[in-house]
Amino acid sequence: MTTAISDPAQALLGVYRPAEPMFVAGEGSTLISESGDRYLDFTSGIAVNALGYGDADFAAAVRESLESGVVHTSNLFRTRPAGELAHWLTEHSFADRVFFCNSGAEANEGAFKFARRWAAEIGGGGKHEIIAFHGGFHGRTFGALAATDRPHLQDPFRPLMPGVHFAAIGDLDGVREVASAAATAAIIVEPLQGEGGVQQVPPAFLAELRAVCEEVDALLIYDEVQVGLGRTGTLWAYEATGVAPDMLTVAKPLAGGLPMGAVLLTERVAQAIRPGDHATTFGGGPLVASAALAVCRRIGEPAFLAEVRRKGAWVEQRLGTLRHERADVVDTRGAGLLWGVEISGDAGAVVARALDSGLLLCTAGANVVRIAPPLTISDEDLEQGFQLLASAL
Ligand SMILES: Cc1ncc(COP(=O)(O)O)c(C=O)c1O
């Protein structure tokens, strides 16, 4: 029997601490609350809503898919959008094959399974270890969490998936210490660490990781769940580094806010995967795949990406000014429309003050305020957001 509760939301499991406003509508880069207050969104639903709110292309794709009547068939049957989306992704990346799932953590779980399957074929069951990095974030499921070096997230849930080693970004010797041909299946790294404080990984280090992977016959996995699909001003963050992976995971912006993730793989890896090796009921369903096709086609336009870079350059310059003007701004870093503002104080307090003044921000660690507006944000909204940010600081 349940007892009556006044606020229906009390029935939600308490794993989140949502802020006060209840959002009921959105347009462009603005969310509108139940009480009619407007909030400029510099979070994009944590780097998800790349096309902002109320995008016409996205809405048309979803509507058309709904009107077909086929939202889901399972992967027992073929549907057109998944194939078209996989084809688009392979035409626009290093990859030859794609596996669809439903979130970022699931994409990383899939990548780890594919890596183990591939590695076992060449090195047997002992070749199953993963090397990950301090500051990285790969998700909350057991495998992804095992590769996410955050003791406060991991400790209550041990034992996690075994066989994960951590190294520091830039510490090649540390990587070599834990890498071996007999044991290592893959190295996973975010080309730009999002949750870990918006930290760029030097391209030269990625090239060194690539070389280690060749030496010990392991796969290089890029987690582009947060930074993929235009966020950094190129379609994939790795493009700016010149170092391609063997697998890449993507999720957040992929289906414009509908739940979808994907693993992009080379044929070399795909050759090791057999029917039944991995599966998920909802993966690549026609509704989400249709939405994702609309999102990918928009973001993939060279002019769209050029706009992200132009706005990113403006943000970089504004943040540079802020850093010079304010002693409490310790560092500013990022690319495209993902930036971190490291401050000497508590980033959560800045986020709270910004919320009070109508700007949505989020943190990336205790001292970093994260800026991740929709990629479609207008110059006027960017300008207004920066004025609100400066006051909140
Ligand atoms: C880089 C990265 N990988 C994986 C994840 C997990 O994604 P999801 O929350 O969709 O499981 C996140 C989420 O923030 C992320 O930033």
PDB file of C-alpha atoms in Angstrom, residues 52-345:
ATOM      1  CA  GLY A  52      18.354  23.637 -28.972  1.00  0.00           C
ATOM      2  CA  TYR A  53      14.616  23.546 -28.274  1.00  0.00           C
ATOM      3  CA  GLY A  54      11.825  23.327 -30.816  1.00  0.00           C
ATOM      4  CA  ASP A  55      14.058  22.622 -33.823  1.00  0.00           C
ATOM      5  CA  ALA A  56      11.882  22.239 -36.930  1.00  0.00           C
ATOM      6  CA  ASP A  57      14.014  19.546 -38.661  1.00  0.00           C
ATOM      7  CA  PHE A  58      14.106  17.426 -35.526  1.00  0.00           C
ATOM      8  CA  ALA A  59      10.374  17.818 -34.932  1.00  0.00           C
ATOM      9  CA  ALA A  60       9.574  16.927 -38.561  1.00  0.00           C
ATOM     10  CA  ALA A  61      11.721  13.783 -38.424  1.00  0.00           C
ATOM     11  CA  VAL A  62      10.100  12.621 -35.188  1.00  0.00           C
ATOM     12  CA  ARG A  63       6.593  13.456 -36.442  1.00  0.00           C
ATOM     13  CA  GLU A  64       7.131  11.625 -39.721  1.00  0.00           C
ATOM     14  CA  SER A  65       8.478   8.596 -37.919  1.00  0.00           C
ATOM     15  CA  LEU A  66       5.566   8.567 -35.470  1.00  0.00           C
ATOM     16  CA  GLU A  67       3.095   8.877 -38.307  1.00  0.00           C
ATOM     17  CA  SER A  68       4.555   5.757 -39.929  1.00  0.00           C
ATOM     18  CA  GLY A  69       3.219   3.915 -36.882  1.00  0.00           C
ATOM     19  CA  VAL A  70       6.462   1.957 -36.404  1.00  0.00           C
ATOM     20  CA  VAL A  71       8.308   3.175 -33.325  1.00  0.00           C
ATOM     21  CA  HIS A  72       9.848  -0.185 -32.530  1.00  0.00           C
ATOM     22  CA  THR A  73      10.215  -3.616 -34.096  1.00  0.00           C
ATOM     23  CA  SER A  74      13.190  -5.043 -32.112  1.00  0.00           C
ATOM     24  CA  ASN A  75      16.375  -6.099 -33.874  1.00  0.00           C
ATOM     25  CA  LEU A  76      14.722  -9.313 -35.007  1.00  0.00           C
ATOM     26  CA  PHE A  77      13.639  -7.313 -38.059  1.00  0.00           C
ATOM     27  CA  ARG A  78      15.160  -4.769 -40.409  1.00  0.00           C
ATOM     28  CA  THR A  79      14.100  -1.123 -40.460  1.00  0.00           C
ATOM     29  CA  ARG A  80      15.355   1.572 -42.824  1.00  0.00           C
ATOM     30  CA  PRO A  81      16.445   4.450 -40.506  1.00  0.00           C
ATOM     31  CA  ALA A  82      19.033   2.407 -38.543  1.00  0.00           C
ATOM     32  CA  GLY A  83      20.781   1.318 -41.733  1.00  0.00           C
ATOM     33  CA  GLU A  84      20.745   4.827 -43.156  1.00  0.00           C
ATOM     34  CA  LEU A  85      22.099   6.278 -39.932  1.00  0.00           C
ATOM     35  CA  ALA A  86      24.860   3.664 -39.694  1.00  0.00           C
ATOM     36  CA  HIS A  87      25.761   4.403 -43.311  1.00  0.00           C
ATOM     37  CA  TRP A  88      25.864   8.164 -42.605  1.00  0.00           C
ATOM     38  CA  LEU A  89      28.104   7.633 -39.588  1.00  0.00           C
ATOM     39  CA  THR A  90      30.543   5.446 -41.501  1.00  0.00           C
ATOM     40  CA  GLU A  91      30.599   7.897 -44.430  1.00  0.00           C
ATOM     41  CA  HIS A  92      31.489  10.690 -41.984  1.00  0.00           C
ATOM     42  CA  SER A  93      34.093   9.030 -39.763  1.00  0.00           C
ATOM     43  CA  PHE A  94      36.968   6.532 -39.587  1.00  0.00           C
ATOM     44  CA  ALA A  95      34.483   3.695 -38.981  1.00  0.00           C
ATOM     45  CA  ASP A  96      33.188   0.840 -41.137  1.00  0.00           C
ATOM     46  CA  ARG A  97      30.487  -0.523 -38.813  1.00  0.00           C
ATOM     47  CA  VAL A  98      28.116   0.781 -36.150  1.00  0.00           C
ATOM     48  CA  PHE A  99      26.344  -0.758 -33.153  1.00  0.00           C
ATOM     49  CA  PHE A 100      23.387   1.162 -31.694  1.00  0.00           C
ATOM     50  CA  CYS A 101      22.422   1.260 -28.032  1.00  0.00           C
ATOM     51  CA  ASN A 102      20.649   3.682 -25.698  1.00  0.00           C
ATOM     52  CA  SER A 103      23.130   5.746 -23.694  1.00  0.00           C
ATOM     53  CA  GLY A 104      26.761   6.710 -23.261  1.00  0.00           C
ATOM     54  CA  ALA A 105      27.482   4.171 -20.540  1.00  0.00           C
ATOM     55  CA  GLU A 106      25.975   1.431 -22.682  1.00  0.00           C
ATOM     56  CA  ALA A 107      28.081   2.481 -25.640  1.00  0.00           C
ATOM     57  CA  ASN A 108      31.201   2.100 -23.503  1.00  0.00           C
ATOM     58  CA  GLU A 109      30.021  -1.280 -22.174  1.00  0.00           C
ATOM     59  CA  GLY A 110      29.561  -2.376 -25.775  1.00  0.00           C
ATOM     60  CA  ALA A 111      33.006  -1.102 -26.741  1.00  0.00           C
ATOM     61  CA  PHE A 112      34.592  -3.017 -23.853  1.00  0.00           C
ATOM     62  CA  LYS A 113      32.827  -6.225 -24.884  1.00  0.00           C
ATOM     63  CA  PHE A 114      33.853  -5.780 -28.518  1.00  0.00           C
ATOM     64  CA  ALA A 115      37.427  -5.084 -27.420  1.00  0.00           C
ATOM     65  CA  ARG A 116      37.520  -8.226 -25.285  1.00  0.00           C
ATOM     66  CA  ARG A 117      36.046 -10.333 -28.086  1.00  0.00           C
ATOM     67  CA  TRP A 118      38.577  -8.970 -30.566  1.00  0.00           C
ATOM     68  CA  ALA A 119      41.490  -9.352 -28.134  1.00  0.00           C
ATOM     69  CA  ALA A 120      40.538 -12.894 -27.140  1.00  0.00           C
ATOM     70  CA  GLU A 121      40.738 -13.964 -30.772  1.00  0.00           C
ATOM     71  CA  ILE A 122      44.359 -12.866 -31.022  1.00  0.00           C
ATOM     72  CA  GLY A 123      45.557 -13.306 -27.433  1.00  0.00           C
ATOM     73  CA  GLY A 124      43.171 -15.623 -25.587  1.00  0.00           C
ATOM     74  CA  GLY A 125      41.101 -14.902 -22.478  1.00  0.00           C
ATOM     75  CA  GLY A 126      44.004 -13.350 -20.565  1.00  0.00           C
ATOM     76  CA  LYS A 127      44.052 -10.429 -22.993  1.00  0.00           C
ATOM     77  CA  HIS A 128      41.102  -8.579 -21.501  1.00  0.00           C
ATOM     78  CA  GLU A 129      42.436  -5.559 -19.613  1.00  0.00           C
ATOM     79  CA  ILE A 130      41.453  -1.954 -20.166  1.00  0.00           C
ATOM     80  CA  ILE A 131      43.637   1.098 -19.570  1.00  0.00           C
ATOM     81  CA  ALA A 132      41.744   4.276 -18.674  1.00  0.00           C
ATOM     82  CA  PHE A 133      42.752   7.718 -17.363  1.00  0.00           C
ATOM     83  CA  HIS A 134      42.508   9.745 -14.204  1.00  0.00           C
ATOM     84  CA  GLY A 135      39.909  12.467 -14.720  1.00  0.00           C
ATOM     85  CA  GLY A 136      38.052  10.419 -17.322  1.00  0.00           C
ATOM     86  CA  PHE A 137      34.341   9.716 -17.090  1.00  0.00           C
ATOM     87  CA  HIS A 138      32.711   6.818 -18.911  1.00  0.00           C
ATOM     88  CA  GLY A 139      29.368   6.214 -17.153  1.00  0.00           C
ATOM     89  CA  ARG A 140      27.697   4.554 -14.180  1.00  0.00           C
ATOM     90  CA  THR A 141      27.161   0.926 -15.223  1.00  0.00           C
ATOM     91  CA  PHE A 142      29.574  -1.620 -13.768  1.00  0.00           C
ATOM     92  CA  GLY A 143      32.075  -1.768 -16.630  1.00  0.00           C
ATOM     93  CA  ALA A 144      31.932   1.946 -17.424  1.00  0.00           C
ATOM     94  CA  LEU A 145      32.159   2.789 -13.714  1.00  0.00           C
ATOM     95  CA  ALA A 146      35.185   0.529 -13.330  1.00  0.00           C
ATOM     96  CA  ALA A 147      36.896   2.703 -15.968  1.00  0.00           C
ATOM     97  CA  THR A 148      35.796   5.939 -14.242  1.00  0.00           C
ATOM     98  CA  ASP A 149      38.373   6.849 -11.648  1.00  0.00           C
ATOM     99  CA  ARG A 150      36.104   8.456  -9.032  1.00  0.00           C
ATOM    100  CA  PRO A 151      36.392   6.639  -5.673  1.00  0.00           C
ATOM    101  CA  HIS A 152      33.248   8.308  -4.294  1.00  0.00           C
ATOM    102  CA  LEU A 153      31.235   6.931  -7.232  1.00  0.00           C
ATOM    103  CA  GLN A 154      32.929   3.528  -7.261  1.00  0.00           C
ATOM    104  CA  ASP A 155      33.430   2.570  -3.625  1.00  0.00           C
ATOM    105  CA  PRO A 156      29.797   1.943  -2.598  1.00  0.00           C
ATOM    106  CA  PHE A 157      29.393  -0.500  -5.478  1.00  0.00           C
ATOM    107  CA  ARG A 158      32.477  -2.678  -5.381  1.00  0.00           C
ATOM    108  CA  PRO A 159      33.350  -5.218  -6.674  1.00  0.00           C
ATOM    109  CA  LEU A 160      33.431  -3.610 -10.102  1.00  0.00           C
ATOM    110  CA  MET A 161      34.586  -5.125 -13.373  1.00  0.00           C
ATOM    111  CA  PRO A 162      38.192  -6.269 -12.802  1.00  0.00           C
ATOM    112  CA  GLY A 163      41.147  -5.658 -15.101  1.00  0.00           C
ATOM    113  CA  VAL A 164      41.095  -1.857 -15.363  1.00  0.00           C
ATOM    114  CA  HIS A 165      44.317   0.144 -14.906  1.00  0.00           C
ATOM    115  CA  PHE A 166      44.558   3.911 -14.648  1.00  0.00           C
ATOM    116  CA  ALA A 167      47.271   6.219 -15.866  1.00  0.00           C
ATOM    117  CA  ALA A 168      47.623   9.988 -15.892  1.00  0.00           C
ATOM    118  CA  ILE A 169      47.024  11.995 -19.056  1.00  0.00           C
ATOM    119  CA  GLY A 170      50.443  12.788 -20.491  1.00  0.00           C
ATOM    120  CA  ASP A 171      52.252  10.058 -18.528  1.00  0.00           C
ATOM    121  CA  LEU A 172      53.394   7.713 -21.259  1.00  0.00           C
ATOM    122  CA  ASP A 173      55.651   5.772 -18.877  1.00  0.00           C
ATOM    123  CA  GLY A 174      52.647   5.170 -16.627  1.00  0.00           C
ATOM    124  CA  VAL A 175      50.747   3.754 -19.602  1.00  0.00           C
ATOM    125  CA  ARG A 176      53.661   1.553 -20.635  1.00  0.00           C
ATOM    126  CA  GLU A 177      53.941   0.211 -17.089  1.00  0.00           C
ATOM    127  CA  VAL A 178      50.447  -1.272 -17.249  1.00  0.00           C
ATOM    128  CA  ALA A 179      50.290  -2.121 -20.983  1.00  0.00           C
ATOM    129  CA  SER A 180      51.279  -5.535 -22.259  1.00  0.00           C
ATOM    130  CA  ALA A 181      50.665  -7.645 -25.339  1.00  0.00           C
ATOM    131  CA  ALA A 182      49.524 -10.525 -23.121  1.00  0.00           C
ATOM    132  CA  ALA A 183      46.941  -8.606 -21.078  1.00  0.00           C
ATOM    133  CA  THR A 184      45.811  -5.338 -22.704  1.00  0.00           C
ATOM    134  CA  ALA A 185      42.694  -5.367 -24.865  1.00  0.00           C
ATOM    135  CA  ALA A 186      42.104  -1.615 -25.151  1.00  0.00           C
ATOM    136  CA  ILE A 187      42.935   1.894 -24.055  1.00  0.00           C
ATOM    137  CA  ILE A 188      39.954   4.211 -23.552  1.00  0.00           C
ATOM    138  CA  VAL A 189      40.311   7.979 -23.471  1.00  0.00           C
ATOM    139  CA  GLU A 190      38.174  11.086 -24.012  1.00  0.00           C
ATOM    140  CA  PRO A 191      40.026  13.313 -26.503  1.00  0.00           C
ATOM    141  CA  LEU A 192      38.732  16.168 -24.337  1.00  0.00           C
ATOM    142  CA  GLN A 193      37.693  15.251 -20.804  1.00  0.00           C
ATOM    143  CA  GLY A 194      34.265  16.730 -20.160  1.00  0.00           C
ATOM    144  CA  GLU A 195      33.198  15.783 -16.628  1.00  0.00           C
ATOM    145  CA  GLY A 196      36.841  15.851 -15.531  1.00  0.00           C
ATOM    146  CA  GLY A 197      36.957  19.649 -15.768  1.00  0.00           C
ATOM    147  CA  VAL A 198      36.989  20.248 -19.554  1.00  0.00           C
ATOM    148  CA  GLN A 199      40.609  19.170 -19.982  1.00  0.00           C
ATOM    149  CA  GLN A 200      42.107  18.881 -23.448  1.00  0.00           C
ATOM    150  CA  VAL A 201      44.258  15.795 -24.060  1.00  0.00           C
ATOM    151  CA  PRO A 202      47.370  16.825 -26.020  1.00  0.00           C
ATOM    152  CA  PRO A 203      47.214  15.401 -29.577  1.00  0.00           C
ATOM    153  CA  ALA A 204      50.836  14.264 -29.203  1.00  0.00           C
ATOM    154  CA  PHE A 205      49.783  12.092 -26.260  1.00  0.00           C
ATOM    155  CA  LEU A 206      46.970  10.558 -28.320  1.00  0.00           C
ATOM    156  CA  ALA A 207      49.554   9.754 -30.989  1.00  0.00           C
ATOM    157  CA  GLU A 208      51.677   8.080 -28.323  1.00  0.00           C
ATOM    158  CA  LEU A 209      48.688   6.044 -27.138  1.00  0.00           C
ATOM    159  CA  ARG A 210      48.098   5.026 -30.754  1.00  0.00           C
ATOM    160  CA  ALA A 211      51.720   3.831 -30.903  1.00  0.00           C
ATOM    161  CA  VAL A 212      51.380   1.865 -27.642  1.00  0.00           C
ATOM    162  CA  CYS A 213      48.247   0.201 -29.052  1.00  0.00           C
ATOM    163  CA  GLU A 214      50.227  -0.872 -32.134  1.00  0.00           C
ATOM    164  CA  GLU A 215      53.072  -2.180 -29.951  1.00  0.00           C
ATOM    165  CA  VAL A 216      50.903  -4.323 -27.667  1.00  0.00           C
ATOM    166  CA  ASP A 217      48.189  -5.125 -30.209  1.00  0.00           C
ATOM    167  CA  ALA A 218      45.413  -3.322 -28.363  1.00  0.00           C
ATOM    168  CA  LEU A 219      42.524  -1.133 -29.511  1.00  0.00           C
ATOM    169  CA  LEU A 220      42.306   2.613 -29.047  1.00  0.00           C
ATOM    170  CA  ILE A 221      38.794   3.658 -27.971  1.00  0.00           C
ATOM    171  CA  TYR A 222      37.740   7.298 -27.962  1.00  0.00           C
ATOM    172  CA  ASP A 223      34.843   8.180 -25.707  1.00  0.00           C
ATOM    173  CA  GLU A 224      33.201  11.050 -27.595  1.00  0.00           C
ATOM    174  CA  VAL A 225      29.910  10.749 -25.722  1.00  0.00           C
ATOM    175  CA  GLN A 226      30.186  14.377 -24.587  1.00  0.00           C
ATOM    176  CA  VAL A 227      32.458  15.926 -27.211  1.00  0.00           C
ATOM    177  CA  GLY A 228      31.390  14.148 -30.407  1.00  0.00           C
ATOM    178  CA  LEU A 229      29.054  15.442 -33.110  1.00  0.00           C
ATOM    179  CA  GLY A 230      30.093  19.053 -33.463  1.00  0.00           C
ATOM    180  CA  ARG A 231      30.490  20.108 -29.831  1.00  0.00           C
ATOM    181  CA  THR A 232      34.164  21.031 -30.290  1.00  0.00           C
ATOM    182  CA  GLY A 233      33.712  22.606 -33.746  1.00  0.00           C
ATOM    183  CA  THR A 234      34.590  19.543 -35.818  1.00  0.00           C
ATOM    184  CA  LEU A 235      32.207  16.648 -36.412  1.00  0.00           C
ATOM    185  CA  TRP A 236      34.371  14.453 -34.161  1.00  0.00           C
ATOM    186  CA  ALA A 237      36.759  15.830 -31.575  1.00  0.00           C
ATOM    187  CA  TYR A 238      39.495  13.468 -32.774  1.00  0.00           C
ATOM    188  CA  GLU A 239      39.562  15.151 -36.193  1.00  0.00           C
ATOM    189  CA  ALA A 240      41.387  18.109 -34.668  1.00  0.00           C
ATOM    190  CA  THR A 241      44.037  15.752 -33.249  1.00  0.00           C
ATOM    191  CA  GLY A 242      44.852  13.853 -36.444  1.00  0.00           C
ATOM    192  CA  VAL A 243      44.840  10.538 -34.542  1.00  0.00           C
ATOM    193  CA  ALA A 244      42.043   8.116 -35.402  1.00  0.00           C
ATOM    194  CA  PRO A 245      40.769   5.408 -33.019  1.00  0.00           C
ATOM    195  CA  ASP A 246      39.709   1.798 -33.615  1.00  0.00           C
ATOM    196  CA  MET A 247      36.409   2.386 -31.856  1.00  0.00           C
ATOM    197  CA  LEU A 248      34.500   5.497 -30.865  1.00  0.00           C
ATOM    198  CA  THR A 249      31.518   5.848 -28.556  1.00  0.00           C
ATOM    199  CA  VAL A 250      28.891   8.548 -29.033  1.00  0.00           C
ATOM    200  CA  ALA A 251      25.571   9.277 -27.345  1.00  0.00           C
ATOM    201  CA  LYS A 252      24.394  12.541 -25.800  1.00  0.00           C
ATOM    202  CA  PRO A 253      23.527  14.689 -28.881  1.00  0.00           C
ATOM    203  CA  LEU A 254      23.069  11.775 -31.270  1.00  0.00           C
ATOM    204  CA  ALA A 255      19.254  11.644 -31.336  1.00  0.00           C
ATOM    205  CA  GLY A 256      18.638  15.240 -30.264  1.00  0.00           C
ATOM    206  CA  GLY A 257      17.467  14.365 -26.747  1.00  0.00           C
ATOM    207  CA  LEU A 258      15.935  10.961 -27.426  1.00  0.00           C
ATOM    208  CA  PRO A 259      17.950   8.182 -25.774  1.00  0.00           C
ATOM    209  CA  MET A 260      20.487   6.755 -28.188  1.00  0.00           C
ATOM    210  CA  GLY A 261      24.134   5.713 -28.129  1.00  0.00           C
ATOM    211  CA  ALA A 262      26.419   4.100 -30.665  1.00  0.00           C
ATOM    212  CA  VAL A 263      29.750   2.362 -31.007  1.00  0.00           C
ATOM    213  CA  LEU A 264      31.641   3.094 -34.223  1.00  0.00           C
ATOM    214  CA  LEU A 265      34.140   0.372 -35.188  1.00  0.00           C
ATOM    215  CA  THR A 266      36.664  -0.423 -37.897  1.00  0.00           C
ATOM    216  CA  GLU A 267      36.191  -3.543 -40.005  1.00  0.00           C
ATOM    217  CA  ARG A 268      39.251  -5.056 -38.291  1.00  0.00           C
ATOM    218  CA  VAL A 269      37.388  -5.065 -34.963  1.00  0.00           C
ATOM    219  CA  ALA A 270      33.994  -5.863 -36.483  1.00  0.00           C
ATOM    220  CA  GLN A 271      35.425  -9.055 -38.005  1.00  0.00           C
ATOM    221  CA  ALA A 272      35.696 -10.547 -34.512  1.00  0.00           C
ATOM    222  CA  ILE A 273      32.033  -9.968 -33.629  1.00  0.00           C
ATOM    223  CA  ARG A 274      29.447 -12.702 -34.236  1.00  0.00           C
ATOM    224  CA  PRO A 275      25.627 -12.628 -34.135  1.00  0.00           C
ATOM    225  CA  GLY A 276      24.554 -12.879 -30.498  1.00  0.00           C
ATOM    226  CA  ASP A 277      27.790 -11.472 -29.052  1.00  0.00           C
ATOM    227  CA  HIS A 278      25.948  -8.379 -27.877  1.00  0.00           C
ATOM    228  CA  ALA A 279      22.416  -6.987 -28.103  1.00  0.00           C
ATOM    229  CA  THR A 280      19.910  -4.523 -26.715  1.00  0.00           C
ATOM    230  CA  THR A 281      16.159  -4.553 -27.261  1.00  0.00           C
ATOM    231  CA  PHE A 282      15.720  -0.886 -28.143  1.00  0.00           C
ATOM    232  CA  GLY A 283      19.012  -0.231 -29.969  1.00  0.00           C
ATOM    233  CA  GLY A 284      18.611   1.617 -33.279  1.00  0.00           C
ATOM    234  CA  GLY A 285      14.808   1.689 -33.283  1.00  0.00           C
ATOM    235  CA  PRO A 286      13.162   3.588 -36.162  1.00  0.00           C
ATOM    236  CA  LEU A 287      12.015   6.592 -34.102  1.00  0.00           C
ATOM    237  CA  VAL A 288      15.367   7.372 -32.486  1.00  0.00           C
ATOM    238  CA  ALA A 289      17.301   6.563 -35.658  1.00  0.00           C
ATOM    239  CA  SER A 290      15.081   8.913 -37.722  1.00  0.00           C
ATOM    240  CA  ALA A 291      15.621  11.684 -35.178  1.00  0.00           C
ATOM    241  CA  ALA A 292      19.373  10.996 -35.173  1.00  0.00           C
ATOM    242  CA  LEU A 293      19.553  11.151 -38.962  1.00  0.00           C
ATOM    243  CA  ALA A 294      18.013  14.627 -38.870  1.00  0.00           C
ATOM    244  CA  VAL A 295      20.467  15.710 -36.147  1.00  0.00           C
ATOM    245  CA  CYS A 296      23.527  14.240 -37.866  1.00  0.00           C
ATOM    246  CA  ARG A 297      22.662  15.701 -41.273  1.00  0.00           C
ATOM    247  CA  ARG A 298      22.302  19.182 -39.735  1.00  0.00           C
ATOM    248  CA  ILE A 299      25.440  19.036 -37.606  1.00  0.00           C
ATOM    249  CA  GLY A 300      27.437  17.444 -40.405  1.00  0.00           C
ATOM    250  CA  GLU A 301      26.922  20.421 -42.742  1.00  0.00           C
ATOM    251  CA  PRO A 302      30.278  22.202 -43.157  1.00  0.00           C
ATOM    252  CA  ALA A 303      28.556  25.588 -42.699  1.00  0.00           C
ATOM    253  CA  PHE A 304      27.012  24.432 -39.403  1.00  0.00           C
ATOM    254  CA  LEU A 305      30.395  23.336 -38.069  1.00  0.00           C
ATOM    255  CA  ALA A 306      32.013  26.555 -39.272  1.00  0.00           C
ATOM    256  CA  GLU A 307      29.425  28.469 -37.228  1.00  0.00           C
ATOM    257  CA  VAL A 308      30.273  26.437 -34.114  1.00  0.00           C
ATOM    258  CA  ARG A 309      33.949  27.313 -34.624  1.00  0.00           C
ATOM    259  CA  ARG A 310      33.152  30.994 -35.152  1.00  0.00           C
ATOM    260  CA  LYS A 311      31.073  31.141 -31.967  1.00  0.00           C
ATOM    261  CA  GLY A 312      33.740  29.110 -30.161  1.00  0.00           C
ATOM    262  CA  ALA A 313      36.385  31.670 -31.105  1.00  0.00           C
ATOM    263  CA  TRP A 314      34.139  34.423 -29.736  1.00  0.00           C
ATOM    264  CA  VAL A 315      33.683  32.485 -26.458  1.00  0.00           C
ATOM    265  CA  GLU A 316      37.425  31.927 -26.182  1.00  0.00           C
ATOM    266  CA  GLN A 317      38.087  35.620 -26.588  1.00  0.00           C
ATOM    267  CA  ARG A 318      35.398  36.599 -24.045  1.00  0.00           C
ATOM    268  CA  LEU A 319      36.721  34.090 -21.543  1.00  0.00           C
ATOM    269  CA  GLY A 320      40.236  35.435 -22.076  1.00  0.00           C
ATOM    270  CA  THR A 321      38.989  38.910 -21.141  1.00  0.00           C
ATOM    271  CA  LEU A 322      37.211  37.505 -18.091  1.00  0.00           C
ATOM    272  CA  ARG A 323      40.407  35.786 -16.983  1.00  0.00           C
ATOM    273  CA  HIS A 324      42.369  39.024 -17.217  1.00  0.00           C
ATOM    274  CA  GLU A 325      39.714  41.021 -15.404  1.00  0.00           C
ATOM    275  CA  ARG A 326      39.075  38.642 -12.529  1.00  0.00           C
ATOM    276  CA  ALA A 327      41.632  37.237 -10.123  1.00  0.00           C
ATOM    277  CA  ASP A 328      39.252  34.426  -9.068  1.00  0.00           C
ATOM    278  CA  VAL A 329      39.173  33.006 -12.618  1.00  0.00           C
ATOM    279  CA  VAL A 330      42.125  30.630 -12.539  1.00  0.00           C
ATOM    280  CA  ASP A 331      41.895  29.138 -16.027  1.00  0.00           C
ATOM    281  CA  THR A 332      39.586  28.927 -19.016  1.00  0.00           C
ATOM    282  CA  ARG A 333      39.807  26.055 -21.489  1.00  0.00           C
ATOM    283  CA  GLY A 334      37.812  24.158 -24.063  1.00  0.00           C
ATOM    284  CA  ALA A 335      36.974  24.093 -27.745  1.00  0.00           C
ATOM    285  CA  GLY A 336      34.009  24.950 -29.933  1.00  0.00           C
ATOM    286  CA  LEU A 337      31.033  25.342 -27.609  1.00  0.00           C
ATOM    287  CA  LEU A 338      32.325  23.349 -24.631  1.00  0.00           C
ATOM    288  CA  TRP A 339      34.261  25.430 -22.132  1.00  0.00           C
ATOM    289  CA  GLY A 340      35.355  25.196 -18.536  1.00  0.00           C
ATOM    290  CA  VAL A 341      35.900  28.216 -16.324  1.00  0.00           C
ATOM    291  CA  GLU A 342      38.084  27.178 -13.400  1.00  0.00           C
ATOM    292  CA  ILE A 343      37.616  29.453 -10.422  1.00  0.00           C
ATOM    293  CA  SER A 344      39.282  29.643  -7.033  1.00  0.00           C
ATOM    294  CA  GLY A 345      35.889  29.284  -5.292  1.00  0.00           C
TER     295      GLY A 345
END
